Short mmCIF file of C-alpha atoms in Angstrom, two decimals:
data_model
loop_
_atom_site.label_atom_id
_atom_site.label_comp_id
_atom_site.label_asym_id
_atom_site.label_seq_id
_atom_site.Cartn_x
_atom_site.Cartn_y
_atom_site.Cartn_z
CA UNK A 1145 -9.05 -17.70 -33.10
CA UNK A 1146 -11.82 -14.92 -33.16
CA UNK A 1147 -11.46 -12.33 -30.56
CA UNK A 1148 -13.50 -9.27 -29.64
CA UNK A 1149 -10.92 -6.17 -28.92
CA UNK A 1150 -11.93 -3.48 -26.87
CA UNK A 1151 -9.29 -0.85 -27.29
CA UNK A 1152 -8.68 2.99 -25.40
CA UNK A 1153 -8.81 5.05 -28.76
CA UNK A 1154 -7.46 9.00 -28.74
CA UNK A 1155 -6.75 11.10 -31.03
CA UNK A 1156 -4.27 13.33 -29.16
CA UNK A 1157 -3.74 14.28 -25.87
CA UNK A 1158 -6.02 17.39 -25.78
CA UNK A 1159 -8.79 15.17 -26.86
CA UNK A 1160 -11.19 13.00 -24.77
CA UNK A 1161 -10.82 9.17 -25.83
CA UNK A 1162 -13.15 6.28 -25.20
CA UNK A 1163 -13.16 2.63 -25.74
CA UNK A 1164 -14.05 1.26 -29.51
CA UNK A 1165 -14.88 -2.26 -30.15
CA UNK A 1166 -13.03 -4.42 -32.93
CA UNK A 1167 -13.52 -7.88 -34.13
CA UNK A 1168 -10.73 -9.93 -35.60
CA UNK A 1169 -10.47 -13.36 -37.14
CA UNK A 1170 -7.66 -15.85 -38.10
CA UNK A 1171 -5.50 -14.81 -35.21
CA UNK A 1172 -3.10 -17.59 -34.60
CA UNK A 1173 -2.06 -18.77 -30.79
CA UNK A 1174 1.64 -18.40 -32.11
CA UNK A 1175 1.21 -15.07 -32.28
CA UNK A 1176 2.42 -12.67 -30.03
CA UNK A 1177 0.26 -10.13 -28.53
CA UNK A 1178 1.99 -7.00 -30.48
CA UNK A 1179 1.76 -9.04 -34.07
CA UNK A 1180 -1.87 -9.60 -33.23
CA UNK A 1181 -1.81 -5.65 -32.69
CA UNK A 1182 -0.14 -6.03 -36.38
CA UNK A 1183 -3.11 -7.62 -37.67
CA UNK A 1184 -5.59 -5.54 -36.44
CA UNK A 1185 -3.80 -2.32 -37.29
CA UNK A 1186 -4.00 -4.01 -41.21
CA UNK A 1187 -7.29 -4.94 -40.91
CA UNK A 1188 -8.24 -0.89 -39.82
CA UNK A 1189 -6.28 0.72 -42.54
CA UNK A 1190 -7.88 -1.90 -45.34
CA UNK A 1191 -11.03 -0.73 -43.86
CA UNK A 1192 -10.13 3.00 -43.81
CA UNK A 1193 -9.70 3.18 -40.30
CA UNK A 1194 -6.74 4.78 -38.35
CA UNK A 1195 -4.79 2.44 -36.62
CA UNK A 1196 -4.60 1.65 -33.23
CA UNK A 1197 -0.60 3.53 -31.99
CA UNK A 1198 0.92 1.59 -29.39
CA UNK A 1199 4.56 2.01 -28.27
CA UNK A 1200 6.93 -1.08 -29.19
CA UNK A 1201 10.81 -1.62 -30.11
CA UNK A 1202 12.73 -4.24 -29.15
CA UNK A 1203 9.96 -6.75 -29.34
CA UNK A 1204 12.13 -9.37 -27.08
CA UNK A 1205 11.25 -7.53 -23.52
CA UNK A 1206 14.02 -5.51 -23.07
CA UNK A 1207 13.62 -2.21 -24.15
CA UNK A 1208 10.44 -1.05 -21.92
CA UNK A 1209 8.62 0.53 -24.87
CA UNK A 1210 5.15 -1.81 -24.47
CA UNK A 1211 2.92 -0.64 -22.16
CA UNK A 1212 -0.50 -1.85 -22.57
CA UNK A 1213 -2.97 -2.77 -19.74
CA UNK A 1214 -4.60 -6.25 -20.95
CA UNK A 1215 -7.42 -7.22 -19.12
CA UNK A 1216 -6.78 -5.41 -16.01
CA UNK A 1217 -3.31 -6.22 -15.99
CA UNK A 1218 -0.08 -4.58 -17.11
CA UNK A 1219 1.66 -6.45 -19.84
CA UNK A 1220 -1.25 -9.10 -19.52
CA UNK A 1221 -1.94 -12.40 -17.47
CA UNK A 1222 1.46 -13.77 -17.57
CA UNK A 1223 4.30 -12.74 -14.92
CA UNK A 1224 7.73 -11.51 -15.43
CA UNK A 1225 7.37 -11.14 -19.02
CA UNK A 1226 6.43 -7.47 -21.04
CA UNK A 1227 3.20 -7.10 -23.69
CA UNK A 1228 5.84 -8.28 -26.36
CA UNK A 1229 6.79 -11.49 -25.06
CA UNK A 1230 2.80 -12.17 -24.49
CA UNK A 1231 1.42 -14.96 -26.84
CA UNK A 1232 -2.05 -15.14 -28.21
CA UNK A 1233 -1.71 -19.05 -26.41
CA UNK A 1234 -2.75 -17.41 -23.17
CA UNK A 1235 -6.46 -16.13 -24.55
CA UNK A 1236 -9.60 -18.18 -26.37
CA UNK A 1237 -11.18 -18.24 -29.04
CA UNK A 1238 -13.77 -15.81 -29.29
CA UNK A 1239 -12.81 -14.06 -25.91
CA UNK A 1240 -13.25 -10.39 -25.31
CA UNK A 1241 -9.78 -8.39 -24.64
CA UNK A 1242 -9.97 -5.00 -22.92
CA UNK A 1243 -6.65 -3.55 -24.15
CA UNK A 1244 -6.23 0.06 -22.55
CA UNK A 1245 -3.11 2.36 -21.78
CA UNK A 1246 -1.29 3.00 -18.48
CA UNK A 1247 -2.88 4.97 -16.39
CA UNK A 1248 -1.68 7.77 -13.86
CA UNK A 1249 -1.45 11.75 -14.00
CA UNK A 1250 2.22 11.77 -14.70
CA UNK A 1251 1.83 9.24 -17.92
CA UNK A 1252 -0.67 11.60 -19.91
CA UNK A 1253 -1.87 9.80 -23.47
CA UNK A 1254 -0.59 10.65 -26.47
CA UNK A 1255 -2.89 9.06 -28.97
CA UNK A 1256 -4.61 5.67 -27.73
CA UNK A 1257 -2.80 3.03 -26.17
CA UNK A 1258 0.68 5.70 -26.43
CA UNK A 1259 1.29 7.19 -23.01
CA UNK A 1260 4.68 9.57 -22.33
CA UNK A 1261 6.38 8.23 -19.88
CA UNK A 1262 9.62 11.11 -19.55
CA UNK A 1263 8.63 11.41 -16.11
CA UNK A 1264 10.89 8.92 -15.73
CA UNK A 1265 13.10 9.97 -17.74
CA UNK A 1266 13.39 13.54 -15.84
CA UNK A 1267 13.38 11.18 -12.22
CA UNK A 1268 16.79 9.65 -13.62
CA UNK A 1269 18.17 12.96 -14.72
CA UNK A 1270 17.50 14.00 -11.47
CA UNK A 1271 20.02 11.76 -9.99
CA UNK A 1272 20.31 8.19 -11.62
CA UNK A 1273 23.85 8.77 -12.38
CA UNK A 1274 26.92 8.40 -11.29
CA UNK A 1275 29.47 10.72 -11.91
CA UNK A 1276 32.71 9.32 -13.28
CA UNK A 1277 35.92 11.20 -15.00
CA UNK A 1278 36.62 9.86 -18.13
CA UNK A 1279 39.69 12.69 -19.11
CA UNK A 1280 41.91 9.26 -19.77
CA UNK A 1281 41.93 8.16 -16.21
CA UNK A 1282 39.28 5.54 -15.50
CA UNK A 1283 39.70 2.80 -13.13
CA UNK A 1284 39.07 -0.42 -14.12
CA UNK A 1285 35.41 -1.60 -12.46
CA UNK A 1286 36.77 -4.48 -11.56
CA UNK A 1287 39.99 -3.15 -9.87
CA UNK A 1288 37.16 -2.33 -6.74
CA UNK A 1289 36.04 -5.71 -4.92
CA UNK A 1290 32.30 -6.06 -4.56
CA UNK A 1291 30.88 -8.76 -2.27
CA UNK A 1292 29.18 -11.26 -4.34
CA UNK A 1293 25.66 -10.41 -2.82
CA UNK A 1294 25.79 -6.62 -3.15
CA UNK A 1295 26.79 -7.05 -7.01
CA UNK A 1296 24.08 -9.32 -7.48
CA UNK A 1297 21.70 -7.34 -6.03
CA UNK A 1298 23.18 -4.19 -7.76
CA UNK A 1299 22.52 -6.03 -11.01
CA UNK A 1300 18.68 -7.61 -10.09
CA UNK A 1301 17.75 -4.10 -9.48
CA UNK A 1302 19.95 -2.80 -12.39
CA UNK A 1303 17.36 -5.19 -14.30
CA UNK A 1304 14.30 -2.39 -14.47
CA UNK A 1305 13.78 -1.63 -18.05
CA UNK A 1306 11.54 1.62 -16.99
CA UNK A 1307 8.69 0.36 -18.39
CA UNK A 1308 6.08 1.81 -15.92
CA UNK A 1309 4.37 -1.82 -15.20
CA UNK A 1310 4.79 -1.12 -11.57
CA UNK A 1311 2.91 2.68 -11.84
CA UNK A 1312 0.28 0.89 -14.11
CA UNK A 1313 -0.33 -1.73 -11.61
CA UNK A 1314 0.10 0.18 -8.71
CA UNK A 1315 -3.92 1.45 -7.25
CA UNK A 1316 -1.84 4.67 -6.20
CA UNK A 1317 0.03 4.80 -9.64
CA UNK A 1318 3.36 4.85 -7.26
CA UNK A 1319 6.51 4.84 -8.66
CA UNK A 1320 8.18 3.58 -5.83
CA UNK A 1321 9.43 0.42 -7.01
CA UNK A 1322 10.99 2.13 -10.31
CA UNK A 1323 12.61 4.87 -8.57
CA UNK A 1324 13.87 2.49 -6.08
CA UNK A 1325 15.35 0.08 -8.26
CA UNK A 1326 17.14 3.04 -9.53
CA UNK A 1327 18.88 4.24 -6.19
CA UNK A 1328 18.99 1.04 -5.21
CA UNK A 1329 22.00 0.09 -8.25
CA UNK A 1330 24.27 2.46 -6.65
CA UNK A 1331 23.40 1.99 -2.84
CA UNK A 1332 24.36 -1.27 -3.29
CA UNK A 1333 28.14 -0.51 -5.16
CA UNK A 1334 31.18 1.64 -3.76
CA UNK A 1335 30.88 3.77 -6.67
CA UNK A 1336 27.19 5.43 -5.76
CA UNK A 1337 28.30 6.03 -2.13
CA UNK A 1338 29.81 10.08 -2.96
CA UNK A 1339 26.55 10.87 -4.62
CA UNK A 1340 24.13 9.01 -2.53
CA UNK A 1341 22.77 11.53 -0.53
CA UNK A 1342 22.04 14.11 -3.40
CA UNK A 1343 20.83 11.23 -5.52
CA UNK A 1344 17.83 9.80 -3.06
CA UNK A 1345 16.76 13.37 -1.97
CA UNK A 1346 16.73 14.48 -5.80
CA UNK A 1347 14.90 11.39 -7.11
CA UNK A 1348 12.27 11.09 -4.39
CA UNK A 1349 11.86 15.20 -4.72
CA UNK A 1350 11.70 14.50 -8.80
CA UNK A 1351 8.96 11.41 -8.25
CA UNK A 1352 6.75 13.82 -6.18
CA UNK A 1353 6.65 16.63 -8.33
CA UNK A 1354 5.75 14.45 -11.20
CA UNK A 1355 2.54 13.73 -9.05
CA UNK A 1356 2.96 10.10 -9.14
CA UNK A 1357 1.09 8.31 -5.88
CA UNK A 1358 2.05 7.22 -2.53
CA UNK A 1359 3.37 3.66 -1.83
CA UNK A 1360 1.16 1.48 0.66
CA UNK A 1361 3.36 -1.38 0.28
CA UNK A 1362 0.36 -3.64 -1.84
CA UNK A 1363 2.84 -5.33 -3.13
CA UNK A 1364 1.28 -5.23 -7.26
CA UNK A 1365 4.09 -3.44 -8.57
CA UNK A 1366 6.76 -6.36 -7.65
CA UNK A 1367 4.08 -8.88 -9.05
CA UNK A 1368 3.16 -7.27 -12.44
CA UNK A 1369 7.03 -6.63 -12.68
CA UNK A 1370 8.44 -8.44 -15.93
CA UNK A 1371 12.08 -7.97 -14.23
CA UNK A 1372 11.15 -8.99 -10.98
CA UNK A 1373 11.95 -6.36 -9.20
CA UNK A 1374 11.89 -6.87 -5.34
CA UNK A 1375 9.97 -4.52 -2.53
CA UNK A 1376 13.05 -5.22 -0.87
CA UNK A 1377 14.17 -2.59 -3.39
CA UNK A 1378 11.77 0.26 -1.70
CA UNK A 1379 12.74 -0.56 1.79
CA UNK A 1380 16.40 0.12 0.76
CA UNK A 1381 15.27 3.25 -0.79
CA UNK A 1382 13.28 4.46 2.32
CA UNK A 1383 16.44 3.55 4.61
CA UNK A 1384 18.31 5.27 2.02
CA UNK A 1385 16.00 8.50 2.26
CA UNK A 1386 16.48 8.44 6.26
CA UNK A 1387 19.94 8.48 6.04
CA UNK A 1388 20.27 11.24 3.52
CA UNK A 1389 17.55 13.76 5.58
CA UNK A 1390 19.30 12.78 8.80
CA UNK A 1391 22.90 14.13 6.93
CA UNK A 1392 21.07 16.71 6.09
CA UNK B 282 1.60 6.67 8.70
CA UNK B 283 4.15 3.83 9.90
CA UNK B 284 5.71 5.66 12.72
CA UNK B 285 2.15 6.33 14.37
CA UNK B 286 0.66 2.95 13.28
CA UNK B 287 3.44 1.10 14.98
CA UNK B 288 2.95 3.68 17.96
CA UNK B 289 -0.43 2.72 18.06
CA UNK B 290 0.06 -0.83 17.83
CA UNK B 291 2.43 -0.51 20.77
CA UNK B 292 -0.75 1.15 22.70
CA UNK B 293 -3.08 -1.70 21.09
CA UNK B 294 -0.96 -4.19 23.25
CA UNK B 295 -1.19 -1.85 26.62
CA UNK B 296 -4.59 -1.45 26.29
CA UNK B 297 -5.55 -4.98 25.81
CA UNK B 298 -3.06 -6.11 28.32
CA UNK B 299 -4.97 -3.86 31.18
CA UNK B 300 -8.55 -4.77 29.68
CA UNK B 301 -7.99 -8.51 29.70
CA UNK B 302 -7.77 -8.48 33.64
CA UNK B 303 -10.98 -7.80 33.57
CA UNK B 304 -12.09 -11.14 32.37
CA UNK B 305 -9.64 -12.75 35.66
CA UNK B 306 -9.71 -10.43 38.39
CA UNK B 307 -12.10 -7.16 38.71
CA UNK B 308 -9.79 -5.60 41.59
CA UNK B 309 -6.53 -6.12 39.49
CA UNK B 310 -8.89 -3.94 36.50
CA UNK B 311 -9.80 -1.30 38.49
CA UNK B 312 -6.47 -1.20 39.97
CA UNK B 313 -4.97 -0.45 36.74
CA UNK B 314 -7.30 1.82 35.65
CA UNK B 315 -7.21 3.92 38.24
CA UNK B 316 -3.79 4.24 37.98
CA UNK B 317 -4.16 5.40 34.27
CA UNK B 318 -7.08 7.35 34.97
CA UNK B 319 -5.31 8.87 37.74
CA UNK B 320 -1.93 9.26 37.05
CA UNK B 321 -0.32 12.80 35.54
CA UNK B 322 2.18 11.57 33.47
CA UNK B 323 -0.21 8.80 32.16
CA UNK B 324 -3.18 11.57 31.71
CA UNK B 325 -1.48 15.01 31.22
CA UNK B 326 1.60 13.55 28.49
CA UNK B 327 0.74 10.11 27.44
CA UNK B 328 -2.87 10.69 26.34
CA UNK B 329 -2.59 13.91 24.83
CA UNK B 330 0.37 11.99 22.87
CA UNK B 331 -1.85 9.11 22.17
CA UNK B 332 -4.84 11.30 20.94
CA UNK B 333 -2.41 13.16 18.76
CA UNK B 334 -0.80 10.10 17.22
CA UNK B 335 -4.43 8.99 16.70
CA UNK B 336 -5.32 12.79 15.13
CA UNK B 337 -2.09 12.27 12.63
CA UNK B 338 -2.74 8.67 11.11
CA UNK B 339 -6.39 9.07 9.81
CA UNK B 340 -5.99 12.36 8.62
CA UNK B 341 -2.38 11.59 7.41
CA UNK B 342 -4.67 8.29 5.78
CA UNK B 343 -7.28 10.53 4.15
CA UNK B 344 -4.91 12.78 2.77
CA UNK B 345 -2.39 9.95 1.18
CA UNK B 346 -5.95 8.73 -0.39
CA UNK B 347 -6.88 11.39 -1.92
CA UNK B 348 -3.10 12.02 -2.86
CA UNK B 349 -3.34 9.08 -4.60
CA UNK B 350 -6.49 8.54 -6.20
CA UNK B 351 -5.49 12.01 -7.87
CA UNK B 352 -2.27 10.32 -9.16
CA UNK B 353 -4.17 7.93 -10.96
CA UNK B 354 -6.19 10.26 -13.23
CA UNK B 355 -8.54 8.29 -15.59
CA UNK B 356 -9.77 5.37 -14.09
CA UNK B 357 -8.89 1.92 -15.71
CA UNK B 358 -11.74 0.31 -17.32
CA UNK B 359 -10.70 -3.17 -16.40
CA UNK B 360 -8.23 -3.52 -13.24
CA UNK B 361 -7.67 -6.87 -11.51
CA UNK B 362 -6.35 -5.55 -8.20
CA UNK B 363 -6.96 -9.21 -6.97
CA UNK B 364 -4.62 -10.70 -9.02
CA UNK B 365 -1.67 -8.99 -7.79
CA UNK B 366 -2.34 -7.74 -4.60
CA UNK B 367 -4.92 -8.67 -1.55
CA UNK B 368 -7.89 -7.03 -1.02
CA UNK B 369 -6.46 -5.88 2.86
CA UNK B 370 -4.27 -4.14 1.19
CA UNK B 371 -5.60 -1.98 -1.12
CA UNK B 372 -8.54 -1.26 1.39
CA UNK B 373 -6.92 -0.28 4.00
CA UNK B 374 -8.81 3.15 4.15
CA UNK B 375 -12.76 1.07 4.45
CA UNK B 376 -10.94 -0.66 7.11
CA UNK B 377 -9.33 2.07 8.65
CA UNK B 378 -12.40 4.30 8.43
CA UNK B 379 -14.32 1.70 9.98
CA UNK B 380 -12.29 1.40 12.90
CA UNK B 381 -12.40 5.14 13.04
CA UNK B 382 -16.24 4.92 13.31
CA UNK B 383 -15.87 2.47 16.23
CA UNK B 384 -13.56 5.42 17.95
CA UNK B 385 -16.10 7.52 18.07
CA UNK B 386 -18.66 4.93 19.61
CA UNK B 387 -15.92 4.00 22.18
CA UNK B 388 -15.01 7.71 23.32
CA UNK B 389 -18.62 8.49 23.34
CA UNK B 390 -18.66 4.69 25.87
CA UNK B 391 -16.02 5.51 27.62
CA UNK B 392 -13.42 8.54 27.72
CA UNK B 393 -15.97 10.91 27.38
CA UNK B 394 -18.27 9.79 30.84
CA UNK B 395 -14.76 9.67 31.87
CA UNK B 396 -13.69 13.66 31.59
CA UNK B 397 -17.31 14.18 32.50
CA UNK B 398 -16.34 12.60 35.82
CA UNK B 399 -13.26 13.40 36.75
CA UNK B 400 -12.86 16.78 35.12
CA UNK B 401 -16.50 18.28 34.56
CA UNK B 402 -18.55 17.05 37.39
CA UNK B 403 -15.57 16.97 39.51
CA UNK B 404 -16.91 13.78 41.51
CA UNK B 405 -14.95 12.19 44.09
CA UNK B 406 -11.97 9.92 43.53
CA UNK B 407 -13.51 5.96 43.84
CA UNK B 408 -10.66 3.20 42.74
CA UNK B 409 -13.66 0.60 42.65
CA UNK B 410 -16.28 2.17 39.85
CA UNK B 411 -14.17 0.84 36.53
CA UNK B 412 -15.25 -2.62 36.31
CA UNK B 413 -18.55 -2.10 37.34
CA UNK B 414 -19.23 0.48 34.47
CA UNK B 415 -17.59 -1.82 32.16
CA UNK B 416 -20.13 -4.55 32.77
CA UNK B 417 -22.69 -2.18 32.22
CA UNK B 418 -21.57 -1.13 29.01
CA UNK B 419 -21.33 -4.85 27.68
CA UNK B 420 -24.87 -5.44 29.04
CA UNK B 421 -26.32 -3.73 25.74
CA UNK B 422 -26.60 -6.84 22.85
CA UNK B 423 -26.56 -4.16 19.95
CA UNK B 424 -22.69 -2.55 21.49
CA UNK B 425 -21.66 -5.94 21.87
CA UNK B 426 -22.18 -6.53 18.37
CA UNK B 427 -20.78 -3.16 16.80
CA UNK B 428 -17.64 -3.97 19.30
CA UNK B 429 -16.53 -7.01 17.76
CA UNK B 430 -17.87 -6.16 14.14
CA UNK B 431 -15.35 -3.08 14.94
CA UNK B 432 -12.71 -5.24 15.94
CA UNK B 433 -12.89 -7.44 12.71
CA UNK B 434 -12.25 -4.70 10.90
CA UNK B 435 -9.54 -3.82 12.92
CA UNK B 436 -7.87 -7.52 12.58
CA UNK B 437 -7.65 -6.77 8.86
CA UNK B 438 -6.14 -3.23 9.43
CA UNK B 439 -3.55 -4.77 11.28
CA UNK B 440 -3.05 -8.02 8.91
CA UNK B 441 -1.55 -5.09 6.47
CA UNK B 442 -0.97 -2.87 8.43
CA UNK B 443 1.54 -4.39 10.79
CA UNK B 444 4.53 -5.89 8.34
CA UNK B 445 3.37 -2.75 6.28
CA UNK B 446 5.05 -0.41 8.87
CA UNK B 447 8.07 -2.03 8.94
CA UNK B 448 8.52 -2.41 5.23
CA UNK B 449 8.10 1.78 4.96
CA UNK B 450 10.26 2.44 8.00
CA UNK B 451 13.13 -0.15 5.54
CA UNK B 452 13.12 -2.80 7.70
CA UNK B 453 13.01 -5.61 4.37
CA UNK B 454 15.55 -8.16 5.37
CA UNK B 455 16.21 -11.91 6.67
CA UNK B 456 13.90 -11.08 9.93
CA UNK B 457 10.91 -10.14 7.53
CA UNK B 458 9.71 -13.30 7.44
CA UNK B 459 9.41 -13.35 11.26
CA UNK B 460 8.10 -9.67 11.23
CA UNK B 461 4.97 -11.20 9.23
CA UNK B 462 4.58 -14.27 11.23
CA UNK B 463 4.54 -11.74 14.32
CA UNK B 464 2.20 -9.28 13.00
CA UNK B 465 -0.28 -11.83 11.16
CA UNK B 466 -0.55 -13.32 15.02
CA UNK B 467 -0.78 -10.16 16.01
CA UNK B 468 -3.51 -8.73 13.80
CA UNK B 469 -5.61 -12.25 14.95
CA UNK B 470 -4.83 -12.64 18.72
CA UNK B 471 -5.57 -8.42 19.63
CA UNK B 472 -8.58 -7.83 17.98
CA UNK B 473 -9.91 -11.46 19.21
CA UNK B 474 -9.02 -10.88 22.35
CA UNK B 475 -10.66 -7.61 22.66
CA UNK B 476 -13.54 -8.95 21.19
CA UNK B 477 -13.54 -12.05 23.58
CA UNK B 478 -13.76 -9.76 26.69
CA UNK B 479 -16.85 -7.58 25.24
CA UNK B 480 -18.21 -10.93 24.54
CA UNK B 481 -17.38 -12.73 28.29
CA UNK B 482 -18.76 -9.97 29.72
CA UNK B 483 -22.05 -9.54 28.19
CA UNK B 484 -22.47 -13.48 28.34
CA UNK B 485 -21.03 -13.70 32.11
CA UNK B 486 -23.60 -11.00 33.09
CA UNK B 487 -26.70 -12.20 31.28
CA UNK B 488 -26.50 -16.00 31.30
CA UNK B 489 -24.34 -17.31 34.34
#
């Protein structure tokens, strides 16, 4: 396959960036999206060139570290999977890709396709916990019976890797699914009930700071998902956020 | 935004219920609108409410847009907002302003010759005048048109709008598929409806 790449390209974060165009041959549809990256990043230092930084890890879509925006979409075309589990299968030969990072005010760039995404990390500090003595005398999880439904919905919203697809998608650049999922894993268990007040004021008061946008309920944050996370998830949250301002 | 949409929404349904008399019975409309017109509670609480709730959701809507086209920052080169959400959806402020626009055509149409009446000109009290001037106003092709271009608009505020409300307020559960069922008739049968009178009258007066 020959492909046209149109990639974001920064030098830093104090720098203005703009989109540079790349052509690259002999990609193969096995491929997946982040060892076509691979080639390309070759191909630029062969040529001199700096090479294109994008975040990765795992490579298997669990870690959250991938966070392009593929032609208009966050982690591509497909659904429920991340950049790294997207195959070169799903393009043509000789299309154009417009590969750019995710956007929003709270994710600033760090050199092209790089964003730093600690906001999140700072919106879990602020209450994604909970707390738990571990001086010797911790109680077996499973000693505490959880209703089959409220465990697996625990767990479905455990399932957000963090990996900003929904803030990316999102035309507000919410993060209203994320945070959500987040209070939602505890709502859901006997073990989040002492801290759920503090936790849903703290996180919602972390996630506006931040500056990330407002949810309108669009729904494009539970569709670009590659966990799957449910809006049913936000809902919770808002109830969640009732209750706690209501307590006071 | 969802408290006072589904407050207005509540009104929507008052305020077609009392207009679509009009298209039956002319005494039965003026009836009830003299009884709103002329009732304290309805005039001196419930309007000033009602304008207020009005007041609160656009500028509450303008502000949350700007809020978050500021959270976006640098705009995406590419973005398929199609493929993951409708266009209703993320539009609601076009929509919404539109209907806005309409507001100030129909205050200008009809509450405003209405506090001219009763509050500035001080005229006396007559139960019968309501239907009458709403004929009149329907006689004009050009409002006609406007009116149910308006209320278009308005269907596909309220085709987001509606199940929108009660997702933010956390009502997500078993019922939500009825909750969308409800509001998608909803969004259809109000605005039609309103539409349908604007357009019965104008053709009852002109043509039969």
């Amino acid at each position: 396959m020959k492909l046209t790449l149109k990639i974001w390209r920064q030098e830093n974060a104090t720098v203005k960036g703009s989109m540079q165009t790349y052509s690259l041959d002999g990609v193969s549809p096995d491929m997946s999206f982040l060892e076509m990256m691979d080639v390309l990043n070759e191909q630029l230092m062969e040529n001199g060139i700096d090479p294109v930084a994008f975040d990765h890890d795992c490579r298997e879509g669990i870690c959250g570290s991938c966070s392009m925006f593929i032609n208009g979409e966050a982690h591509g075309p497909d659904r429920l999977i991340t950049t790294c589990q997207l195959h070169m299968r799903k393009f043509k030969d000789g299309d154009t890709i417009h590969i750019e990072p995710f956007r929003a005010k709270p994710f600033p760039v760090i050199k092209d396709l790089v964003v730093d995404r600690t906001a999140f990390d700072r919106i879990q500090h602020a209450g994604g916990f909970v707390s738990v003595n571990t001086s010797g005398n911790t109680q077996d999880a499973n000693a505490l019976p959880i209703e089959k439904e409220s465990a697996d919905k625990a767990f479905d919203a455990a399932a957000c890797i963090g990996c900003g697809a929904c803030v990316a998608s999102c035309k507000n650049a919410s993060a209203m699914l994320f945070v959500s999922a987040k209070v939602s894993q505890y709502a859901l268990l006997p073990q989040g009930q002492v801290e759920a007040t503090d936790r849903v004021l703290n996180m919602v008061k972390q996630m506006d700071e931040e500056g990330f946008g407002n949810c309108t309920n669009t729904g494009a944050c539970e569709v670009e998902c590659p966990k799957g996370i449910s809006l049913e998830n936000i809902a919770r949250m808002n109830r969640e956020y009732l209750t706690a301002n209501l307590k006071g | 935004m969802a408290l006072s949409g589904l407050f207005l929404i509540i009104f929507l349904l008052q305020h077609f219920i009392i207009n679509i008399t009009s298209v039956f019975d002319g005494s039965v409309f003026n009836w009830l609108s003299h009884f709103m017109g002329t009732n304290p509670l309805v005039q001196f609480i419930l309007q000033p409410i009602l304008i207020a709730g009005v007041i609160f959701h656009f500028v509450m809507g303008f502000i949350l847009d700007l809020q978050n086209k500021k959270a976006r920052g640098i705009r995406y080169k590419v973005f398929k907002g199609n493929s993951n959400a409708s266009w209703v959806s993320r539009n609601m402020i076009i929509s919404g302003s539109t209907v806005l626009s309409f507001l100030v055509l129909h205050f200008y149409d009809f509450w405003i010759p209405e506090i001219d009446y009763k509050y500035i000109k001080v005229l006396p009290d007559d139960p019968h005048r309501y239907y009458e001037e709403l004929i009149l106003k329907f006689d004009n092709l050009t409002r006609v048109v406007i009116y149910v271009v308006s209320f278009f608009f308005l269907a596909l505020h309220l085709s987001h709008g509606f199940a929108s409300a009660f997702q933010t307020m956390g009502f997500n559960n078993k019922y939500t598929v009825i909750v969308k069922s409800i509001g998608k008739l909803y969004s259809i049968g109000i605005p039609f409806g309103f539409a349908f009178i604007a357009v019965f009258h104008h053709i009852n007066h002109h043509y039969l």
